[in-house]
Amino acid sequence: MIYLQIAICAAAALLIINMLLLAPGRFSKDINPVLWRTLYAHRGLHTKDKLVPENSMAAFSAAVHAGYGMELDVQITADDKIVVFHDDDLKRVCGVDKKIIDCTYEELTRYRLHDTAETIPLFSDVLGLVNGRGALIVELKTSRRRKTLCEKTAAILDEYKGPYCIESFDPRIVHWFKKHRPRMVRGQLSAGRKNYRGQPLYQGLLLSGLYTNIVTRPHFVAYKHEDVKKMKLGLYRLLGGKLFGWTVRDIDDSAYIRRYFDAVIFEFFRPALRQ
């Protein structure tokens, strides 16, 4: 009997600890519910053949006209411009062995995305194009200048009137927004532990287990849908948090994924819009 009591107490203590660790941030009263009712085109509505490149003005225009929201990535240049681009360097997309953070924006305008006419856009230009016609997920990529990236991105978003939220894999970025822009909806990106191979073990455990939530208190968690941890994420949702699933493709069971997650990020197909 005593062992059963100990086991029950231990289980209860573990549940309480996880609740304290995972608890989401408090939503402001003016939160736009469209954020949870949107299908988000990953890096815009780009195409697998790269004729419409990722994170391009063409991809965002296509997403707007198709009625989707958009996920996009922002980085900072050497001259403090905020641009929309995913990778740290230009090799994969532009065929140039340079890092975004070491280039000025003027220099970046010379390069083309996947040999098309599209160039790396300014974040402000993308916002001008979208102009509230679709919800946005703005992912801030980590860098040695993450504080300036946060400051510049937040200042631009302060002037934007459409629905948006921010997210990052870097909990230090999410924490910056908790401290300096608490009313902005913020999210923690994460994935299963195998995705953090090559990093110290403790980092993989903290990030995949969402234990950094205790200091970042994200309003939503965006988790790699293949790695979903139903018990942990179910508890997070029970506590009031929202769940985003990434990145859903045409080979996935998108109907099931859309039932499980509050919102999904997709690419390379056009899912039916929710009614």
mmCIF file of N, CA and C in Angstrom, residues 15-23 213-214 217 239:
data_model
loop_
_atom_site.group_PDB
_atom_site.id
_atom_site.type_symbol
_atom_site.label_atom_id
_atom_site.label_comp_id
_atom_site.label_asym_id
_atom_site.label_seq_id
_atom_site.Cartn_x
_atom_site.Cartn_y
_atom_site.Cartn_z
ATOM 1 N N LEU A 15 3.296 15.619 -12.665
ATOM 2 C CA LEU A 15 2.280 16.338 -13.423
ATOM 3 C C LEU A 15 2.315 17.828 -13.090
ATOM 4 N N ILE A 16 2.422 18.137 -11.811
ATOM 5 C CA ILE A 16 2.461 19.544 -11.384
ATOM 6 C C ILE A 16 3.695 20.240 -11.931
ATOM 7 N N ILE A 17 4.838 19.550 -11.885
ATOM 8 C CA ILE A 17 6.082 20.123 -12.403
ATOM 9 C C ILE A 17 5.948 20.418 -13.892
ATOM 10 N N ASN A 18 5.384 19.463 -14.636
ATOM 11 C CA ASN A 18 5.209 19.670 -16.072
ATOM 12 C C ASN A 18 4.230 20.803 -16.358
ATOM 13 N N MET A 19 3.197 20.937 -15.542
ATOM 14 C CA MET A 19 2.245 22.034 -15.721
ATOM 15 C C MET A 19 2.922 23.381 -15.502
ATOM 16 N N LEU A 20 3.783 23.443 -14.484
ATOM 17 C CA LEU A 20 4.506 24.684 -14.206
ATOM 18 C C LEU A 20 5.487 25.015 -15.318
ATOM 19 N N LEU A 21 6.133 23.982 -15.870
ATOM 20 C CA LEU A 21 7.110 24.196 -16.932
ATOM 21 C C LEU A 21 6.449 24.599 -18.240
ATOM 22 N N LEU A 22 5.334 23.966 -18.561
ATOM 23 C CA LEU A 22 4.743 24.113 -19.887
ATOM 24 C C LEU A 22 3.744 25.252 -20.013
ATOM 25 N N ALA A 23 3.274 25.799 -18.918
ATOM 26 C CA ALA A 23 2.181 26.772 -18.962
ATOM 27 C C ALA A 23 2.418 27.853 -20.018
ATOM 28 N N ASN A 213 9.968 26.725 -21.904
ATOM 29 C CA ASN A 213 8.695 27.441 -21.760
ATOM 30 C C ASN A 213 8.578 28.163 -20.429
ATOM 31 N N ILE A 214 9.288 27.680 -19.440
ATOM 32 C CA ILE A 214 9.172 28.283 -18.118
ATOM 33 C C ILE A 214 9.648 29.732 -18.112
ATOM 34 N N ARG A 217 7.277 31.369 -21.946
ATOM 35 C CA ARG A 217 5.818 31.343 -21.890
ATOM 36 C C ARG A 217 5.183 31.638 -23.254
ATOM 37 N N LEU A 239 -3.696 23.368 -20.927
ATOM 38 C CA LEU A 239 -3.390 24.549 -20.123
ATOM 39 C C LEU A 239 -3.717 25.857 -20.856
#
